[in-house]
Coordinates of C-alpha atoms in Angstrom, one line a residue:
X31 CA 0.0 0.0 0.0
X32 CA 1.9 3.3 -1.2
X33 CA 2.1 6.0 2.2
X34 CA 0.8 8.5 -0.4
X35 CA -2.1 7.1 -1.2
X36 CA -5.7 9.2 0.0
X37 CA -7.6 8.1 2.3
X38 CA -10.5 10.1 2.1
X39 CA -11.7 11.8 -1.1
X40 CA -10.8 15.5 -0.9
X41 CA -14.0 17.1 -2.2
X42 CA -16.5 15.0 0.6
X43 CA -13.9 12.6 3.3
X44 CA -15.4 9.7 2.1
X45 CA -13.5 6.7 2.9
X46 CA -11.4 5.3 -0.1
X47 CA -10.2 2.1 -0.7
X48 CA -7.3 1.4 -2.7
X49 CA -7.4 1.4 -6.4
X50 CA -10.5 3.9 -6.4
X51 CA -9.8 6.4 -9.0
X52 CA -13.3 7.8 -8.1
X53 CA -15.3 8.9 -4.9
X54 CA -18.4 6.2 -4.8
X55 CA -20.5 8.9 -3.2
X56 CA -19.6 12.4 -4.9
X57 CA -18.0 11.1 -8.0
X58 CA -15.3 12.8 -7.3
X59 CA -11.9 12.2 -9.5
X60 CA -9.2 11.0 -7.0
X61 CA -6.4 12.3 -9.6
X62 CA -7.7 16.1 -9.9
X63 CA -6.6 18.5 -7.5
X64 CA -9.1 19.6 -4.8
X65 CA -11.5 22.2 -4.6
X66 CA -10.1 25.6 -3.3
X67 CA -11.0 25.7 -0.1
X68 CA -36.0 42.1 14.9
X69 CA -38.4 41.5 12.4
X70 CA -40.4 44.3 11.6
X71 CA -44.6 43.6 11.9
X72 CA -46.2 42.3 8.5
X73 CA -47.8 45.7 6.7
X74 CA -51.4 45.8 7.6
X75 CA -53.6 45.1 4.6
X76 CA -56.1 48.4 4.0
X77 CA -59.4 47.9 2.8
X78 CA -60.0 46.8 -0.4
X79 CA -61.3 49.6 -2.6
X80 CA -64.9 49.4 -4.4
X81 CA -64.2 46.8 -7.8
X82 CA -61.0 45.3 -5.9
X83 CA -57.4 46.1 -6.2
X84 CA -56.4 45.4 -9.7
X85 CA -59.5 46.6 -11.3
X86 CA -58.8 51.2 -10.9
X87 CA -61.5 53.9 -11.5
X88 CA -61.8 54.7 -15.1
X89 CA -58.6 57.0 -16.1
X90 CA -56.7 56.5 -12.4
X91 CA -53.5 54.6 -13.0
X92 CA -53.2 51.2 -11.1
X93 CA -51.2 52.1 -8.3
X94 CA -52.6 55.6 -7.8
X95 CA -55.5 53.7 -7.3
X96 CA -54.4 51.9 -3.9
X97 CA -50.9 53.9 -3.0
X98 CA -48.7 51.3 -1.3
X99 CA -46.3 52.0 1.2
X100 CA -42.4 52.2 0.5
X101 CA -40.6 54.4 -1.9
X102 CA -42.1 58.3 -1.7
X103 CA -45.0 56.6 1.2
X104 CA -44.6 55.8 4.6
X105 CA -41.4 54.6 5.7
X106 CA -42.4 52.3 7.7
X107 CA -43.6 49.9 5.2
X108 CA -40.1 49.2 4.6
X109 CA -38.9 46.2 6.5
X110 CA -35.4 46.9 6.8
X111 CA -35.4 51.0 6.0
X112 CA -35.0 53.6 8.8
X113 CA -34.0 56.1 6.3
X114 CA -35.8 59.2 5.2
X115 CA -38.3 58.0 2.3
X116 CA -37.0 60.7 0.4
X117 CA -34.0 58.4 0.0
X118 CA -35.0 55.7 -2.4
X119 CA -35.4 58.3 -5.1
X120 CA -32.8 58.0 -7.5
X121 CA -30.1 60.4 -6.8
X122 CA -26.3 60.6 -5.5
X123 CA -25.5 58.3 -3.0
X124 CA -23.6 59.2 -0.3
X125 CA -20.2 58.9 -0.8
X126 CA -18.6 55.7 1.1
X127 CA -15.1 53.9 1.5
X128 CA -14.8 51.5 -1.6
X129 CA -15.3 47.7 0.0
X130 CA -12.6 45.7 1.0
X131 CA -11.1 43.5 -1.7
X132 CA -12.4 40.2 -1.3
X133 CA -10.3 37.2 -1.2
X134 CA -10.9 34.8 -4.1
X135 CA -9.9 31.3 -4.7
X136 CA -6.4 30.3 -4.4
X137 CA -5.8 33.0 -2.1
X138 CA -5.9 35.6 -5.5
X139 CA -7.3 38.8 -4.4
X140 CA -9.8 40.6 -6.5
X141 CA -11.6 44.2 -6.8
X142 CA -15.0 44.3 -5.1
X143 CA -16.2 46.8 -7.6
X144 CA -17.4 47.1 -10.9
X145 CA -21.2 45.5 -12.1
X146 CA -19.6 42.7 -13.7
X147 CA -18.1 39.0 -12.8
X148 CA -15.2 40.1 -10.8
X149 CA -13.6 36.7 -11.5
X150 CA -13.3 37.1 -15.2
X151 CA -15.8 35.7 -18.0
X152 CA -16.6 32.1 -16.6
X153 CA -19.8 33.4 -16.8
X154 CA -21.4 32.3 -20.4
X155 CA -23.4 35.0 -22.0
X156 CA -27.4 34.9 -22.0
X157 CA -28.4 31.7 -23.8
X158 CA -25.2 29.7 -23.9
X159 CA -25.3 26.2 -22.1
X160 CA -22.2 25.6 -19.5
X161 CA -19.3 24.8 -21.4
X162 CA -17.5 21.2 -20.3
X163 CA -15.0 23.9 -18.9
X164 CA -17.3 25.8 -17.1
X165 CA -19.8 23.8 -15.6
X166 CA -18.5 22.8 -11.9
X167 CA -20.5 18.8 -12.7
X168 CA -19.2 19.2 -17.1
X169 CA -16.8 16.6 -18.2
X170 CA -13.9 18.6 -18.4
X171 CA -13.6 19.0 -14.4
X172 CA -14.7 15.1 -13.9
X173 CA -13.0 13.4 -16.8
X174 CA -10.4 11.1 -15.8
X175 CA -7.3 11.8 -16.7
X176 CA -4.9 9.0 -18.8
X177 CA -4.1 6.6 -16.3
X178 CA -0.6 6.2 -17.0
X179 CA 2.3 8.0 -19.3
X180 CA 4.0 5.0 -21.6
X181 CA 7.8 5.2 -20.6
X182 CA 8.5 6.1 -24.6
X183 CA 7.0 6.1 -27.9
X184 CA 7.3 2.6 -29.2
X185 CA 6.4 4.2 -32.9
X186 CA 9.5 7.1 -32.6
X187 CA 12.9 5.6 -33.4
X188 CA 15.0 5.2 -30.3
X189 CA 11.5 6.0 -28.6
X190 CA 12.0 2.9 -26.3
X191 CA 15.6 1.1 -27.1
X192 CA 13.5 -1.6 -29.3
X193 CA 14.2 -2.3 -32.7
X194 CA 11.6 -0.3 -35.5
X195 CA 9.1 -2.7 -36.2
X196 CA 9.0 -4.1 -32.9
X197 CA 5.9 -3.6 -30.8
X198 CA 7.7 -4.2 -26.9
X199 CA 3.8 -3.8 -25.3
X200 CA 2.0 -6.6 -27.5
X201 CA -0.5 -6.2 -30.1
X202 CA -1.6 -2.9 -30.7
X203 CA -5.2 -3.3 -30.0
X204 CA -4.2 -4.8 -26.7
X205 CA -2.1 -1.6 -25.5
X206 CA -3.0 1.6 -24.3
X207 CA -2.6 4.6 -26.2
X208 CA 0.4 7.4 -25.2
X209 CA -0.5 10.2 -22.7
X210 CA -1.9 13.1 -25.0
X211 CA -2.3 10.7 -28.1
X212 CA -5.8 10.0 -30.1
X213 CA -8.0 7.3 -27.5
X214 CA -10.4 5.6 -29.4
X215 CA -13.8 5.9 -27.5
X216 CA -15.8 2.9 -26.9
X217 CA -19.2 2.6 -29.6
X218 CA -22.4 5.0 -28.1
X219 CA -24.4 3.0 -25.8
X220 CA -27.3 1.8 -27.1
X221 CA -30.4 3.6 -25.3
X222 CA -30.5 5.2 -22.2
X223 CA -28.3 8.1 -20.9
X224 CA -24.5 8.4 -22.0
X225 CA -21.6 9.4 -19.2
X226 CA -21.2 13.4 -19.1
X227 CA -18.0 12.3 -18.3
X228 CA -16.7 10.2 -21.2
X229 CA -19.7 10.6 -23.5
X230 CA -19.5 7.0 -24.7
X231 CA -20.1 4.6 -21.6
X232 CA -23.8 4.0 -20.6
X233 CA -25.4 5.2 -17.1
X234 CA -26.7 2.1 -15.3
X235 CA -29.6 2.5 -12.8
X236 CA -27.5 3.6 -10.1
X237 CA -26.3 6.4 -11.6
X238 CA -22.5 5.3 -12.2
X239 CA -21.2 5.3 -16.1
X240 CA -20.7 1.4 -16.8
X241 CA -17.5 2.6 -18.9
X242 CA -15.4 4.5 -16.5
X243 CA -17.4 4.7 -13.7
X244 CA -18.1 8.6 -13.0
X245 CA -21.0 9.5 -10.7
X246 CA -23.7 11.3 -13.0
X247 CA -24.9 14.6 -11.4
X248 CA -28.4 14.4 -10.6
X249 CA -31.2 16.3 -12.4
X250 CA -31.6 19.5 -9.6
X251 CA -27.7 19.8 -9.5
X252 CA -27.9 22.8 -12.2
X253 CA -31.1 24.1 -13.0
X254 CA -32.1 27.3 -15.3
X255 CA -35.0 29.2 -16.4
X256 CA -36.0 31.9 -18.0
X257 CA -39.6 33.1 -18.7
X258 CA -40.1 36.4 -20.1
X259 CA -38.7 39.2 -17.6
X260 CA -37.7 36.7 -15.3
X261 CA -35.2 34.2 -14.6
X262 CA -33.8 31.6 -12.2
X263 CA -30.8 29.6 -11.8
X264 CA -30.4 27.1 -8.8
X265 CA -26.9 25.4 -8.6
X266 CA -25.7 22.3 -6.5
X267 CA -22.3 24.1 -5.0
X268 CA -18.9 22.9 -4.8
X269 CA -19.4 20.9 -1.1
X270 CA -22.9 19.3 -0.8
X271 CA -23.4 16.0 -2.2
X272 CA -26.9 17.6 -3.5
X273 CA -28.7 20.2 -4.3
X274 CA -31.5 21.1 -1.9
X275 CA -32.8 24.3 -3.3
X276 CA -35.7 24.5 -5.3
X277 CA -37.3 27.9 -7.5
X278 CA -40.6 28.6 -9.2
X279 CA -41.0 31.0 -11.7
X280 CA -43.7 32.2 -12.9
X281 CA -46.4 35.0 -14.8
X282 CA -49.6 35.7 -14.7
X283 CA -52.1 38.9 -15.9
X284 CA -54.3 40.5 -13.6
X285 CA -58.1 41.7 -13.7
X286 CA -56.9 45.0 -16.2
X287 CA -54.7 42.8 -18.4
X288 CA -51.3 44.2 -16.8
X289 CA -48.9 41.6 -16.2
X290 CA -48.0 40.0 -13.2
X291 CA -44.4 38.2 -12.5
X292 CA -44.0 35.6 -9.7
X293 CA -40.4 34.1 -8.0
X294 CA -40.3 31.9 -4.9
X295 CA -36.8 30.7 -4.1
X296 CA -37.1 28.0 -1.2
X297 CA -33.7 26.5 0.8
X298 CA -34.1 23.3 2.6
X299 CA -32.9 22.7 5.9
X300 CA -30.0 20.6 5.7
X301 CA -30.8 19.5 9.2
X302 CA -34.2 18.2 8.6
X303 CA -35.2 15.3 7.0
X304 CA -35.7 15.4 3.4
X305 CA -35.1 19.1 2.7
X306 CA -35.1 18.8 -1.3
X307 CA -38.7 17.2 -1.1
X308 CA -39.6 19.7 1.6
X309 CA -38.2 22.9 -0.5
X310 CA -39.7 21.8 -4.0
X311 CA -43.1 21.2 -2.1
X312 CA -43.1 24.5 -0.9
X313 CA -42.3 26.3 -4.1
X314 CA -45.1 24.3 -6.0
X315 CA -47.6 25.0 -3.7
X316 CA -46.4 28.9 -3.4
X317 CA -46.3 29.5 -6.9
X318 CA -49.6 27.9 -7.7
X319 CA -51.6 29.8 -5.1
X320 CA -50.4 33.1 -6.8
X321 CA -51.4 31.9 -9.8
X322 CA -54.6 31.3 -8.8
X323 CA -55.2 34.4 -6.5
X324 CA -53.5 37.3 -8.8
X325 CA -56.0 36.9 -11.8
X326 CA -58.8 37.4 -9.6
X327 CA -57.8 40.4 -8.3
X328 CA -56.8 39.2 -4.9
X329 CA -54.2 42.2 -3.6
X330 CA -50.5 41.2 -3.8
X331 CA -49.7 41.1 -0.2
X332 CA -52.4 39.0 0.8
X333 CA -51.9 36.5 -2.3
X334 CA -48.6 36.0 -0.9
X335 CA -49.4 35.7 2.4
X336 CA -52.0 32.9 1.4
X337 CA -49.2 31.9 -0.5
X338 CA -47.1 31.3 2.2
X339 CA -49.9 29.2 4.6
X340 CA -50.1 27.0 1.9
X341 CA -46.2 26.5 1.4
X342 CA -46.0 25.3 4.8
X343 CA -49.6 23.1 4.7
X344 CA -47.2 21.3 1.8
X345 CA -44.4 20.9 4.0
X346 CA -46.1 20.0 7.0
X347 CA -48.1 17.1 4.8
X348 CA -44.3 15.4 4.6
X349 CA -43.9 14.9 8.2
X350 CA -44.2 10.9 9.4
X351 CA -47.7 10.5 10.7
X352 CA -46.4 9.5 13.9
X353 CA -47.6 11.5 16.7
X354 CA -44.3 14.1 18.0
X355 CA -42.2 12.7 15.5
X356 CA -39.1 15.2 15.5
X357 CA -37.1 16.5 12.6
X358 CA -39.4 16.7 10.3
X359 CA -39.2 18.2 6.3
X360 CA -38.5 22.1 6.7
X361 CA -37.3 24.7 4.4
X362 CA -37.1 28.7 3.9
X363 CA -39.2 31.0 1.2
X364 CA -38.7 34.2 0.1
X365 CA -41.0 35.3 -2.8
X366 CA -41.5 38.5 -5.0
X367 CA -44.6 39.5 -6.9
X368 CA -44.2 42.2 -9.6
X369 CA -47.2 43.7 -11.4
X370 CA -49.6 46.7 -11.4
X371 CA -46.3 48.7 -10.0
X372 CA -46.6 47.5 -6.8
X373 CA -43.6 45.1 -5.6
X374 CA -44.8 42.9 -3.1
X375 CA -42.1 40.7 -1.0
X376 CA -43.1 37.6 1.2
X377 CA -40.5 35.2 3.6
X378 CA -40.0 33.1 6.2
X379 CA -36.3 32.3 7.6
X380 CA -33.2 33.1 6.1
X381 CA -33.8 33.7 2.5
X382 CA -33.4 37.2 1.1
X383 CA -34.8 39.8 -1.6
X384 CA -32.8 42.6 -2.3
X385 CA -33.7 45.5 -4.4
X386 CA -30.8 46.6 -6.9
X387 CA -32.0 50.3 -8.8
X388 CA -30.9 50.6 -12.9
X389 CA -29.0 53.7 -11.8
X390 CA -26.5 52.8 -9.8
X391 CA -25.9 56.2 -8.0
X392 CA -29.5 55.1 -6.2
X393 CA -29.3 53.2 -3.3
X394 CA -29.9 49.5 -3.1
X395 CA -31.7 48.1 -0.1
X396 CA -32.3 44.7 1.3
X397 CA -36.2 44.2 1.9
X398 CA -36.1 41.1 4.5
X399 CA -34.9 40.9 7.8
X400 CA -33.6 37.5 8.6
X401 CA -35.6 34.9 11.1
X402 CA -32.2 34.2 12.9
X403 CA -30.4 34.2 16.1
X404 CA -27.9 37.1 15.0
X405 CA -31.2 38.7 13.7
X406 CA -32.9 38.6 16.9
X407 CA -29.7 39.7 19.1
X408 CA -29.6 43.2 17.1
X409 CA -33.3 43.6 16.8
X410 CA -33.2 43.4 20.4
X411 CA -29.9 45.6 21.2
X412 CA -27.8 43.0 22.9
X413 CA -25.2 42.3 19.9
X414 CA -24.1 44.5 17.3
X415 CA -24.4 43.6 14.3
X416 CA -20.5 42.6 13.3
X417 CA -20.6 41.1 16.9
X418 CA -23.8 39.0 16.4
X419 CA -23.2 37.6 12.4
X420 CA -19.7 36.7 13.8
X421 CA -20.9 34.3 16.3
X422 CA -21.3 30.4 15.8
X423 CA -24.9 30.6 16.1
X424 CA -25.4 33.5 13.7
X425 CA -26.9 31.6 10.9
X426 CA -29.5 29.7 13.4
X427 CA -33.2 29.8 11.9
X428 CA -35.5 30.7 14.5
X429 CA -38.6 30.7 11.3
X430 CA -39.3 28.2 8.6
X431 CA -41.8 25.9 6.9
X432 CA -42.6 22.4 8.5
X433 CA -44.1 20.5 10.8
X434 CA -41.9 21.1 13.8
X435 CA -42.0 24.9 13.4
X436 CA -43.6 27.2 15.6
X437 CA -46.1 29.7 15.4
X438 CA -46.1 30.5 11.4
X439 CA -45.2 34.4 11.1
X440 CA -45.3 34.9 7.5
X441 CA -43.5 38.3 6.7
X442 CA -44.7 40.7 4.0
X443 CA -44.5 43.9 2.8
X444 CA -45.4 45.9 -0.7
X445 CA -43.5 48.5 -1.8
X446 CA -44.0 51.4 -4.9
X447 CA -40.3 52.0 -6.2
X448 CA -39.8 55.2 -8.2
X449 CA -37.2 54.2 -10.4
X450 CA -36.8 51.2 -12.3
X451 CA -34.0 48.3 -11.3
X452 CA -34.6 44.5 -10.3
X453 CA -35.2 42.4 -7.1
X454 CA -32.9 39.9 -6.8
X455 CA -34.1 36.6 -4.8
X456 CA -31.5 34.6 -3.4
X457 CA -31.1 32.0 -0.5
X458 CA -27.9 32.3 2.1
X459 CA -25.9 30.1 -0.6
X460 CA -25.5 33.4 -2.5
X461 CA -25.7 36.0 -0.4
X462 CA -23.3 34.7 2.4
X463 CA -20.5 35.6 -0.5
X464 CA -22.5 39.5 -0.9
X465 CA -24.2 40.2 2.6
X466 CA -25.2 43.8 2.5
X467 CA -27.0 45.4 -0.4
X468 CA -24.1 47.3 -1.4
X469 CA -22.1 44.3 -2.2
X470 CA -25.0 42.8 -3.8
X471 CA -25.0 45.7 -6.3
X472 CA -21.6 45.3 -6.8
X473 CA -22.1 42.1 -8.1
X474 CA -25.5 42.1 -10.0
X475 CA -24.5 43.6 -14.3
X476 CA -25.4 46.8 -14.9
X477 CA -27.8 45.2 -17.3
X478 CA -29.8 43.0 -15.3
X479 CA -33.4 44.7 -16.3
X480 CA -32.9 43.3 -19.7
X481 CA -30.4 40.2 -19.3
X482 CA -32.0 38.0 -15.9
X483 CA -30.8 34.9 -16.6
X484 CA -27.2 35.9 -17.4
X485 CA -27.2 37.9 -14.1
X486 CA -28.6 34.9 -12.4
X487 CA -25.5 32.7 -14.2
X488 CA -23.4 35.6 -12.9
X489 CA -24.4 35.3 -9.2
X490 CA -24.4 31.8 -9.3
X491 CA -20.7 32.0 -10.5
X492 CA -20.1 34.5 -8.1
X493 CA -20.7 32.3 -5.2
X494 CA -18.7 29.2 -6.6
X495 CA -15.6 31.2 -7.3
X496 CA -16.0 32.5 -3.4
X497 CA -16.4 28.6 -2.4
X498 CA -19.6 26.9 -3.6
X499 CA -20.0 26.1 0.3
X500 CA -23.5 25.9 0.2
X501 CA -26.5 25.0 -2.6
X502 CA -26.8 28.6 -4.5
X503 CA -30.0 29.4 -5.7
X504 CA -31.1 33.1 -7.3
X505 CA -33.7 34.7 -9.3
X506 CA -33.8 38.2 -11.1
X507 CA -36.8 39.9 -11.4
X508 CA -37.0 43.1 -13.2
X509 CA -39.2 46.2 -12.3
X510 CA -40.1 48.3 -14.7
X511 CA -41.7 52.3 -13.5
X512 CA -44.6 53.7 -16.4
X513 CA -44.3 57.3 -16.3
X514 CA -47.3 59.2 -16.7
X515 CA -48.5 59.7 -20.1
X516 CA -48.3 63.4 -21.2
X517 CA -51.8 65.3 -22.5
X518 CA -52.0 65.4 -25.8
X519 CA -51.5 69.6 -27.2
X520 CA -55.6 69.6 -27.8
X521 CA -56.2 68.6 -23.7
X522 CA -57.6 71.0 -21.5
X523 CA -55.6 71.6 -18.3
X524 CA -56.5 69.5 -15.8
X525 CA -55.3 69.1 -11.8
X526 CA -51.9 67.6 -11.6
X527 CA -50.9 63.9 -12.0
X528 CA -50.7 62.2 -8.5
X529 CA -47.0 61.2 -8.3
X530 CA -46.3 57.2 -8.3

């Protein structure tokens, strides 16, 4: 047995034996190197107005119909604004410090600034499929490498000391190719799935390539979608053996024809039993409850409240029948609702929406406050907040969706930006890499409105150059303002437009 030989793969410590050129758990390739290392009270609901909240008086705009709190309104409505509401308004920011550089992989430093990938262009543009050099699961990162380099070339003279003509390794169809020289790849399998890995071998049922024996990734290790203005990507990691995130997007149109656009981003709780099944349950159940609620002119804030109770009914329907059975299914939401230019933000746990303006001189904001333990220390002035995010129990839920929860406290709030930009939905797997909204900006391209899913790729790439620690899972909603239309030179002067 050689003294140099692993004894745990390096991406997840799993035992090896000798002879394993892969991990029989991760798939990993034994030969490549190893990876670099106080909530605020949900907004009260006002009464609806006569003909409902999507359907305005002849001639009033939408949202001038039913102001909402937020931008230009009461400050209050803003979960995690103290500032003057004068603030959101596009304008100058104040001037602050530029952010630390943050330390990438390999221990190379880069810029924290600029709108773009920081770490270069391993992001593919809009539309492009992960290149086999890109994707962290493609077959250029899991391919095994040629098992051994031939001590000479037995076709060069003098290659190997033998005389021309003389084949010292046997028959040629019985000897294996030179390192860097043409392999001959076994015939395509017939039926079923071929290896990512060496695109010839066939995938048996257990998910191993009967050729060379790579681990297949599973079906929710990299996920993307784009539908219309919106788009999702939802990415396994770099360190978890699977991907327990799960998105929904979605659009819908409301009573006046406007359009409506719907993200839910759930994480599982990696603690809990089943958190995949628990997360994809409650993003199915969220999504099709504001697809049932928005076209009948239900308001936003209370379609995603409703939204929210049934999330967790879905969760809570996984648990073991078994009277006080612990550790059930439970996972995190955090959803946004775009339409009728209102922007309407629900959550339980963890998960986060940030608001990033076009104009990047604006101010972007984070709308959730998290249901944590560092959370709850600040809200209640016995940690600050570097004090309390820097403790071991920081990143401690104290909400979330399942069985074993307690009292459900769905959080939301709708807001009435002034300027246009996107909400970016993310779980902790992103945004533990680009905590406060001014990082967050930093990272999201400057043309996001018009480009989701390559700003989702972007995040997503974002967090595995910081590490990949963690299941990454974002979506990018755009929100576009409708200025008021001007009168015509034959209108009579009226009173003045009501200000969005």
């Amino acid at each position: 047995m050689s003294m140099h030989r692993l004894s745990g793969c390096p991406s997840c410590a799993e035992p090896l034996e000798e002879g394993d050129r892969f991990c029989g758990v991760c798939g990993y390739a034994v030969s490549a190197p190893p990876p670099a290392a106080v909530d605020h009270p949900t907004i009260p609901i006002p009464p609806a107005p006569a003909g409902g909240y999507a359907s305005p008086a002849p001639g009033v705009p939408h949202a001038a119909a039913e102001p909402a709190p937020g931008w230009g309104s009461a400050a209050s409505a803003a979960p995690t604004l103290v500032d003057d509401p004068a603030a959101w308004a596009a304008g100058p920011a104040e001037t602050e410090p530029e952010p630390e550089p943050r330390q990438g992989p390999a221990g190379a430093t880069y810029a924290a600034s600029g709108h773009g990938n920081p770490y270069g262009t391993g992001t593919p543009p809009e539309g492009t499929p992960w290149g086999a050099a890109e994707h962290p699961y493609g077959a250029a990162a899991d391919a095994p490498r040629a098992r051994y380099d031939l001590p000479g070339d037995a076709t060069a003279p003098g290659g190997s000391g033998h005389p021309a003509g003389e084949n010292p390794y046997g028959p040629e169809s019985d000897r294996e190719p030179a390192y860097g020289a043409p392999q001959p790849q076994p015939a395509a399998p017939e039926g079923g799935k071929t290896c990512v890995a060496c695109r010839a071998g066939r995938v048996d049922t257990d998910g191993y390539c009967e050729h060379c024996g790579h681990a297949q990734p599973r079906e929710r290790d990299h996920i993307e979608e784009e539908l219309g203005s919106v788009a999702a990507v939802t990415d396994r990691g770099l360190r978890h053996h699977r991907n327990e995130d799960s998105f929904a997007v979605s659009a819908t149109a409301l009573p006046d024809g406007s359009a409506a656009t719907v993200a839910i981003v759930c994480d599982g709780v990696s603690s809990a039993s089943r958190p995949d099944e628990a997360s994809a349950a409650a993003a199915v159940a969220a999504n099709e409850t504001l697809l049932e609620a928005l076209p009948r002119g239900a308001h936003p804030q209370e379609a995603m409240h409703e939204a929210i109770l049934a999330a967790a009914e879905a969760v809570n329907a996984l648990a073991p029948e078994t009277p006080g059975a612990q550790n059930a299914p439970a996972c995190t939401l955090v959803g946004a609702v775009v339409g009728g230019g209102l922007l309407t933000i629900g959550w339980v746990g963890d998960s986060r929406a940030y608001w990033i303006p076009d104009d990047r001189a604006a101010l972007p904001r984070r709308l959730t406050e998290d249901d944590s333990w560092a959370a709850q220390m600040v809200a209640a002035g016995l940690m600050g907040e570097a004090e309390a995010y820097a403790d071991v129990r920081a990143h401690a839920i104290t909400g979330w969706l399942g069985a074993d929860a307690y009292d459900l406290e769905p959080h939301t709030a709708t807001f009435k930006p002034d300027h246009p930009g996107v909400v970016v939905v993310c779980t902790d797997g992103l945004w533990n890499y680009a905590e406060s909204a001014r990082e967050m900006a930093q990272v999201v391209p400057a043309d996001a409105a018009t480009r989701p899913l390559h700003s989702a790729q972007v995040l997503v790439g974002y967090a595995l150059d910081g590490g990949g620690h963690d299941n990454v899972t974002v979506a990018v909603v755009p929100f576009a303002t409708h200025p008021e239309q001007e009168p015509g030179p034959d209108a009579e002067p009226g009173p003045a437009a009501r200000p969005e």
